[in-house]
């Protein structure tokens, strides 16, 4: 057992720190640090800078631009990125559909999509959830019926994050209505400009436009856009959702937000023992979470998600939310001034505090809700 | 960075586990041992010494085995798994002070006997009223005053005692067979403690009173807090395992209790608490091995995390068992009692959170890895 990073890993960490703090345009990092919304252009620019340096999709197979990194190196890459206020590569591309195509797609599909997916030349959306299929995703009803060289898709997806920017959407569709739930599902890649596909915005409680509904009316999709085999979609979806859980413990960004809150309120915190104890307690929990992540990394062989990664999702999002809550409390009455404009003396961090707090209630709902994570812990780890 | 045990440490763990799971093969055996004085198994103590456990962290020239905090932690976790009542952590903590402050002669004598298992070494820290004072007359020192509670104070063959001197805090070795009055009693967790009154008892100083003594004591307490953290994690793991087994077998309403998600979710939350506490303890152990200057802070962080987890897991373990969890015959209640004892010995999490809170504005992010 030893704590210190090996000289190679320490050098790796320094290299990542250097890259993220000097090569990603400052306006992007400032936007993230200020907890403001990134524009589509900023997200694309950030990914393209990373991709040019070969750092956008390290989790992919090497032949498609991935890196032969150890789990620890991947962890350090992810932490340093968050600490430097760099937005992580778009998850729909880098963590979700990219690895699925690389693992299960045909050679043609890989060549067509993977380079463009890594470079965010194609913006992917995730079309899994439906109005009646949330946690119980396998009850989805959107149908795809084979018609010659095409599938004809009908139905509705919802909660589609940033679907307004989407070029393509990867969907789970029902191809065999007779089979039992999981068995009749396929994964289909759909060009979002295809006639019959419409995207409608959903406004969220923070006033932002982050998610959408996507409607499919006789959308004709070339059969070559089927991933892998027909009716095997559930297998691919499980692979994808497993990967989703791994990257989801936002330790570095939560630490950074907490540090910023301390800086902006240092005198008050130093003078108020109750507040200081709350900060100390959050820091201690975050430290324990970070170490749990390191333990999971150290014990995760063959790149499969470690069962304890559910702990990371569950606790990671709880702490992320607890820090957003602390910031609202620090802002106090100023937290109501979310709409303040020029000429207001309310500091920016206090203006964004409540919209961020409200927005991050999502963290315990998506990526497998925290109840679903408890279910996984109870069943797969505790055998209950 | 590496969180895996090497093969020697794994062998040590397996040997200690083998010994202790035989000695405490059931909750009933532990109850029998703790009912009669001295509250632990003298034979088990000897066997632990034979495995090298009691001399683990001490230098070989002093009679120890030259191991470190990782090995001590592994042993402490095994003690926690069966909540073995042998005062191993207490003796090693007291021995650590002798190792840090004592002369070569004192070290060879005390640590040699401790490692052989022929000496029960106690540590007298707490006072209820006036502090114990040490008075010097030529080369001779005497102690006056009362320490209470002193863990295993009535059985101890030799005591390491803190006392006030004109030059600040002093640490002394006292043979309790002369001019010391001792009244022993049971503690709620099956252990033993005593009221120990020094009536001008003759004492051997360990090093010089003052700052160096205070620093050695702070380090010793940090090491003890981390070792108790391992014991608590071992105990919590058993309490959780016992609870999940019970949920799978106990039937109500015609079904086993694990059918009820209200209960399985609470077990999942217990697991989260245990894992976070374990991470904090493993981290602090490595800090102790690698970066001792940070050990006091790391130990405070352990107390905070382990204290919170101990209460959560201890309380829920009883609750999810229902009535049987309340009985002295069944195991989980004893685990909760032991976790409560650990939590209140050497500072609760809340007390140490107050100490950490005083520092939060002096740094930005908290980084667990040494630079
Ligand atoms: C901001 C945001 C962005 C999202 N982005 C996307 C996206 O891009 N693409 C996409 O496909 N989906 C997306 N989702 C959808 C997300 O995956 C679902 O919201 C999630 O799966 C939960 O489904 P639901 O909302 O229907 O809630 P439900 O499943 O109806 O759950 C309601 C409540 O019941 C609990 N619950 C459900 N089942 C159980 C059970 N068996 N045991 C105990 N408790 C249970 C849930 O945890 C929750 O608390 C997004 C969601 C949000 C909020």
Coordinates of C-alpha atoms in Angstrom, one line a residue, chain B:
Chain B
X1 CA -0.5 5.0 -5.5
X2 CA -1.5 1.5 -4.5
X3 CA -4.4 0.3 -2.3
X4 CA -3.6 -3.4 -2.3
X5 CA -1.9 -5.3 0.6
X6 CA 1.3 -7.1 -0.1
X7 CA 1.6 -10.8 0.4
X8 CA 3.3 -10.5 3.8
X9 CA 0.6 -8.3 5.2
X10 CA -2.1 -10.5 3.7
X11 CA -0.5 -13.4 5.5
X12 CA -0.5 -11.5 8.8
X13 CA -4.2 -10.6 8.3
X14 CA -5.1 -14.2 7.6
X15 CA -3.2 -15.4 10.7
X16 CA -4.8 -12.9 13.0
X17 CA -8.2 -13.6 11.5
X18 CA -7.7 -17.4 12.0
X19 CA -6.6 -16.9 15.7
X20 CA -9.4 -14.4 16.5
X21 CA -12.2 -16.2 14.8
X22 CA -11.3 -19.3 16.8
X23 CA -11.0 -17.4 20.0
X24 CA -14.3 -15.6 19.4
X25 CA -16.3 -18.2 17.4
X26 CA -19.6 -16.8 18.6
X27 CA -21.1 -13.9 20.4
X28 CA -21.6 -16.3 23.4
X29 CA -17.8 -17.0 23.7
X30 CA -17.1 -13.3 23.7
X31 CA -19.7 -12.7 26.4
X32 CA -18.2 -15.4 28.6
X33 CA -14.7 -13.9 28.2
X34 CA -15.8 -10.4 28.9
X35 CA -17.9 -11.4 32.0
X36 CA -14.9 -12.6 34.0
X37 CA -11.9 -10.5 34.9
X38 CA -9.7 -9.2 33.4
X39 CA -12.3 -8.9 30.6
X40 CA -10.1 -10.4 27.9
X41 CA -8.4 -13.7 27.2
X42 CA -4.9 -13.9 28.7
X43 CA -4.2 -16.9 26.4
X44 CA -5.4 -15.1 23.4
X45 CA -3.0 -12.2 24.4
X46 CA -0.1 -14.7 24.5
X47 CA -1.1 -16.1 21.1
X48 CA -1.3 -12.6 19.6
X49 CA 2.2 -12.0 21.0
X50 CA 3.4 -15.2 19.4
X51 CA 2.1 -13.9 16.0
X52 CA 4.2 -10.8 16.5
X53 CA 1.2 -8.5 16.8
X54 CA 2.2 -6.8 20.0
X55 CA 5.6 -5.7 18.8
X56 CA 4.5 -4.8 15.2
X57 CA 5.2 -1.1 14.9
X58 CA 8.4 -1.0 17.0
X59 CA 12.0 -0.9 15.9
X60 CA 13.8 -4.2 15.9
X61 CA 16.6 -3.0 18.1
X62 CA 13.9 -2.2 20.8
X63 CA 12.5 -5.7 20.5
X64 CA 9.8 -4.9 18.0
X65 CA 9.2 -6.1 14.4
X66 CA 9.7 -2.9 12.4
X67 CA 6.3 -2.9 10.7
X68 CA 4.2 0.2 10.3
X69 CA 0.7 1.7 10.4
X70 CA -0.6 -0.5 7.5
X71 CA 0.1 -3.7 9.5
X72 CA -1.3 -2.3 12.7
X73 CA -4.4 -1.3 10.8
X74 CA -4.9 -4.7 9.4
X75 CA -4.7 -6.2 12.9
X76 CA -7.1 -3.6 14.3
X77 CA -9.6 -4.3 11.6
X78 CA -9.5 -8.0 12.5
X79 CA -10.1 -7.1 16.1
X80 CA -13.1 -5.1 15.0
X81 CA -14.6 -7.9 13.0
X82 CA -15.1 -10.0 16.1
X83 CA -14.8 -7.1 18.5
X84 CA -12.1 -9.0 20.4
X85 CA -11.7 -7.4 23.8
X86 CA -7.9 -7.7 24.1
X87 CA -6.4 -4.2 24.6
X88 CA -4.0 -4.4 21.7
X89 CA -4.5 -0.8 20.4
X90 CA -4.2 0.6 23.9
X91 CA -0.9 -1.3 24.6
X92 CA 0.5 -0.4 21.2
X93 CA -0.4 3.2 21.7
X94 CA 1.2 3.4 25.1
X95 CA 4.2 1.5 23.7
X96 CA 4.5 4.1 20.9
X97 CA 5.0 6.8 23.5
X98 CA 7.7 4.9 25.2
X99 CA 9.3 4.3 21.8
X100 CA 9.2 8.0 20.9
X101 CA 10.3 9.4 24.3
X102 CA 12.0 6.7 26.3
X103 CA 15.8 6.1 26.7
X104 CA 17.3 3.1 25.0
X105 CA 17.1 1.2 28.2
X106 CA 13.5 2.0 28.8
X107 CA 12.6 1.1 25.3
X108 CA 14.4 -2.2 25.4
X109 CA 12.8 -3.1 28.7
X110 CA 9.2 -2.0 28.0
X111 CA 8.9 -2.8 24.4
X112 CA 10.7 -6.1 24.7
X113 CA 8.3 -7.3 27.4
X114 CA 5.3 -5.9 25.6
X115 CA 6.2 -7.6 22.3
X116 CA 6.7 -10.9 24.2
X117 CA 3.3 -10.6 25.7
X118 CA 4.5 -10.6 29.3
X119 CA 3.5 -7.0 30.0
X120 CA 0.1 -5.4 29.9
X121 CA 0.9 -1.8 29.3
X122 CA -1.8 0.8 30.1
X123 CA -2.2 4.4 29.2
X124 CA -3.5 6.9 31.8
X125 CA -4.7 10.1 30.1
X126 CA -8.1 11.2 31.3
X127 CA -8.8 13.2 34.4
X128 CA -12.1 14.2 35.9
X129 CA -11.0 17.0 38.2
X130 CA -7.6 18.4 39.1
X131 CA -4.7 17.2 36.8
X132 CA -2.2 14.7 38.1
X133 CA 1.0 16.5 39.0
X134 CA 4.5 15.3 38.9
X135 CA 7.1 16.6 41.5
X136 CA 10.8 16.3 41.2
X137 CA 13.2 15.7 44.1
X138 CA 16.8 15.3 42.9
X139 CA 16.6 12.6 40.2
X140 CA 13.4 11.1 41.7
X141 CA 9.9 12.0 40.5
X142 CA 6.6 11.3 42.2
X143 CA 3.0 11.5 40.9
X144 CA 0.0 12.7 42.8
X145 CA -3.7 12.8 41.7
X146 CA -6.3 10.7 40.0
X147 CA -6.8 9.4 36.4
X148 CA -10.2 8.0 35.3
X149 CA -11.3 6.2 33.3
X150 CA -8.0 4.3 32.6
X151 CA -8.7 1.5 30.1
X152 CA -7.7 -1.8 31.7
X153 CA -6.1 0.2 34.5
X154 CA -6.7 -2.4 37.2
X155 CA -5.0 -5.2 35.2
X156 CA -2.1 -3.2 33.7
X157 CA 1.4 -4.2 34.9
X158 CA 2.8 -0.9 34.0
X159 CA 1.2 2.5 33.2
X160 CA 2.2 5.3 30.9
X161 CA 0.9 8.4 32.7
X162 CA 0.6 12.0 31.6
X163 CA 1.1 14.6 34.3
X164 CA 1.6 18.3 34.8
X165 CA 5.1 19.5 35.7
X166 CA 6.6 23.0 36.1
X167 CA 8.0 22.6 32.6
X168 CA 4.7 21.6 30.9
X169 CA 3.3 18.3 30.1
X170 CA 5.4 15.3 31.2
X171 CA 5.0 11.6 30.5
X172 CA 6.0 9.0 33.0
X173 CA 6.2 5.2 33.6
X174 CA 4.6 4.1 36.8
X175 CA 4.7 0.6 38.4
X176 CA 1.2 0.5 39.9
X177 CA 2.1 -2.0 42.6
X178 CA 3.2 0.7 45.1
X179 CA 1.5 3.9 46.2
X180 CA -1.2 3.5 43.6
X181 CA -4.9 2.8 44.5
X182 CA -6.8 1.1 41.7
X183 CA -10.6 0.4 41.5
X184 CA -11.6 -1.5 38.4
X185 CA -15.0 -1.8 36.8
X186 CA -16.7 -2.9 33.6
X187 CA -17.4 -0.6 30.7
X188 CA -20.6 -0.9 28.7
X189 CA -18.9 -2.6 25.8
X190 CA -17.6 -5.5 27.8
X191 CA -14.2 -3.9 28.4
X192 CA -12.6 -2.8 31.7
X193 CA -11.6 0.6 33.1
X194 CA -10.4 1.8 36.4
X195 CA -10.1 4.8 38.7
X196 CA -6.3 5.1 39.4
X197 CA -5.1 7.3 42.2
X198 CA -1.4 8.1 42.6
X199 CA -0.4 8.7 46.2
X200 CA 3.1 10.1 45.7
X201 CA 3.8 7.1 43.5
X202 CA 7.4 6.9 42.2
X203 CA 7.6 7.6 38.5
X204 CA 10.3 7.3 35.8
X205 CA 10.2 10.2 33.3
X206 CA 10.0 9.4 29.6
X207 CA 12.2 12.1 28.1
X208 CA 12.0 15.8 29.1
X209 CA 8.7 17.4 30.0
X210 CA 7.5 20.1 27.7
X211 CA 6.9 20.5 23.9
X212 CA 8.6 17.3 22.9
X213 CA 6.3 15.3 25.2
X214 CA 3.2 17.1 23.9
X215 CA 4.2 16.4 20.3
X216 CA 4.8 12.7 21.1
X217 CA 1.4 12.5 22.8
X218 CA -0.3 14.2 19.8
X219 CA 1.3 11.8 17.4
X220 CA 0.4 8.8 19.6
X221 CA -3.2 9.9 19.8
X222 CA -3.3 10.4 16.0
X223 CA -2.0 6.8 15.6
X224 CA -4.5 5.5 18.0
X225 CA -7.4 7.3 16.3
X226 CA -6.4 5.8 13.0
X227 CA -6.0 2.3 14.5
X228 CA -9.4 2.6 16.2
X229 CA -10.8 3.7 12.8
X230 CA -9.7 0.4 11.4
X231 CA -11.3 -1.4 14.4
X232 CA -14.5 0.5 13.8
X233 CA -14.6 -0.3 10.1
X234 CA -14.1 -4.0 10.9
X235 CA -16.9 -3.9 13.4
X236 CA -19.2 -2.0 11.0
X237 CA -18.6 -4.5 8.2
X238 CA -19.6 -7.3 10.5
X239 CA -22.6 -5.4 11.8
X240 CA -23.7 -4.8 8.2
X241 CA -23.1 -8.4 7.1
X242 CA -25.1 -9.7 10.1
X243 CA -27.9 -7.3 9.2
X244 CA -28.1 -8.3 5.6
X245 CA -28.1 -12.0 6.5
X246 CA -30.9 -11.3 8.9
X247 CA -33.0 -9.5 6.2
X248 CA -32.6 -12.5 3.9
X249 CA -33.8 -15.0 6.5
X250 CA -36.2 -13.4 8.8
X251 CA -39.8 -13.8 7.6
X252 CA -42.8 -11.5 8.4
X253 CA -46.0 -11.2 6.4
X254 CA -45.1 -14.5 4.8
X255 CA -42.0 -13.2 3.1
X256 CA -38.4 -12.5 4.0
X257 CA -37.7 -9.0 5.1
X258 CA -35.4 -8.3 2.1
X259 CA -38.7 -8.1 0.1
X260 CA -39.2 -4.7 1.6
X261 CA -37.4 -2.0 -0.3
X262 CA -37.7 0.4 2.7
X263 CA -35.3 -1.9 4.5
X264 CA -32.9 -2.8 1.6
X265 CA -32.4 0.8 0.8
X266 CA -31.4 1.5 4.4
X267 CA -28.9 -1.3 4.2
X268 CA -27.6 0.2 1.0
X269 CA -27.1 3.5 2.8
X270 CA -25.2 1.7 5.6
X271 CA -22.9 0.3 2.9
X272 CA -22.2 3.7 1.6
X273 CA -21.3 5.0 5.1
X274 CA -19.0 2.0 5.7
X275 CA -17.2 2.5 2.3
X276 CA -16.6 6.2 2.8
X277 CA -15.3 5.6 6.3
X278 CA -13.1 2.8 5.1
X279 CA -11.6 5.2 2.4
X280 CA -10.9 7.8 5.0
X281 CA -9.2 5.3 7.3
X282 CA -7.1 3.8 4.5
X283 CA -6.0 7.2 3.4
X284 CA -5.0 8.3 6.9
X285 CA -3.0 5.1 7.4
X286 CA -1.0 5.9 4.3
X287 CA -0.6 9.5 5.4
X288 CA 0.8 8.2 8.7
X289 CA 3.3 6.0 6.8
X290 CA 4.3 8.6 4.2
X291 CA 3.7 12.1 5.6
X292 CA 3.7 12.0 9.4
X293 CA 3.5 15.8 9.6
X294 CA 0.0 15.5 8.3
X295 CA -1.0 12.6 10.6
X296 CA -2.8 14.7 13.3
X297 CA -5.0 16.3 10.7
X298 CA -5.6 13.0 8.9
X299 CA -6.6 11.4 12.2
X300 CA -9.1 14.1 12.9
X301 CA -10.6 13.5 9.5
X302 CA -10.9 9.9 10.3
X303 CA -12.7 10.6 13.5
X304 CA -15.2 12.8 11.8
X305 CA -16.0 10.2 9.1
X306 CA -15.8 7.1 11.2
X307 CA -17.9 8.7 14.0
X308 CA -20.7 9.6 11.7
X309 CA -20.6 6.1 10.0
X310 CA -20.5 4.3 13.4
X311 CA -23.6 6.0 14.7
X312 CA -25.5 5.4 11.4
X313 CA -24.5 1.8 11.1
X314 CA -24.7 0.9 14.8
X315 CA -28.2 2.4 15.1
X316 CA -29.5 0.9 11.9
X317 CA -28.1 -2.5 12.6
X318 CA -30.2 -2.7 15.7
X319 CA -33.3 -1.1 14.1
X320 CA -33.4 -3.5 11.1
X321 CA -33.2 -6.5 13.5
X322 CA -36.2 -5.4 15.6
X323 CA -36.4 -6.8 19.1
X324 CA -33.7 -9.4 18.8
X325 CA -31.2 -6.6 18.1
X326 CA -31.8 -5.3 21.6
X327 CA -30.8 -8.5 23.4
X328 CA -27.5 -9.2 25.1
X329 CA -27.6 -12.7 23.7
X330 CA -27.5 -11.5 20.1
X331 CA -24.4 -9.9 18.5
X332 CA -25.3 -6.7 16.9
X333 CA -26.1 -4.7 20.0
X334 CA -22.6 -5.4 21.3
X335 CA -21.1 -4.1 18.1
X336 CA -23.1 -0.9 18.5
X337 CA -21.9 -0.7 22.1
X338 CA -18.3 -1.1 21.0
X339 CA -18.7 1.4 18.2
X340 CA -20.1 3.9 20.7
X341 CA -17.1 3.3 23.0
X342 CA -14.6 3.9 20.3
X343 CA -16.4 7.0 19.1
X344 CA -16.2 8.6 22.6
X345 CA -12.6 7.6 23.4
X346 CA -10.1 10.2 22.2
X347 CA -12.6 12.7 20.9
X348 CA -15.9 12.5 19.0
X349 CA -16.3 13.4 15.4
X350 CA -18.0 16.6 16.3
X351 CA -15.3 17.7 18.6
X352 CA -12.7 17.2 15.9
X353 CA -14.9 18.8 13.3
X354 CA -14.7 21.9 15.3
X355 CA -10.9 21.7 15.1
X356 CA -11.0 21.2 11.3
X357 CA -13.5 24.0 10.9
X358 CA -11.1 26.5 12.3
X359 CA -8.8 25.8 9.3
X360 CA -11.2 25.7 6.3
X361 CA -10.4 29.2 5.1
X362 CA -6.7 28.7 5.1
X363 CA -6.5 26.6 1.9
X364 CA -8.5 26.2 -1.3
X365 CA -9.3 22.6 -2.3
X366 CA -8.4 19.7 -0.1
X367 CA -6.0 17.4 -1.8
X368 CA -5.6 13.9 -0.5
X369 CA -2.4 13.1 -2.3
X370 CA 1.0 14.4 -1.1
X371 CA 2.6 16.8 -3.5

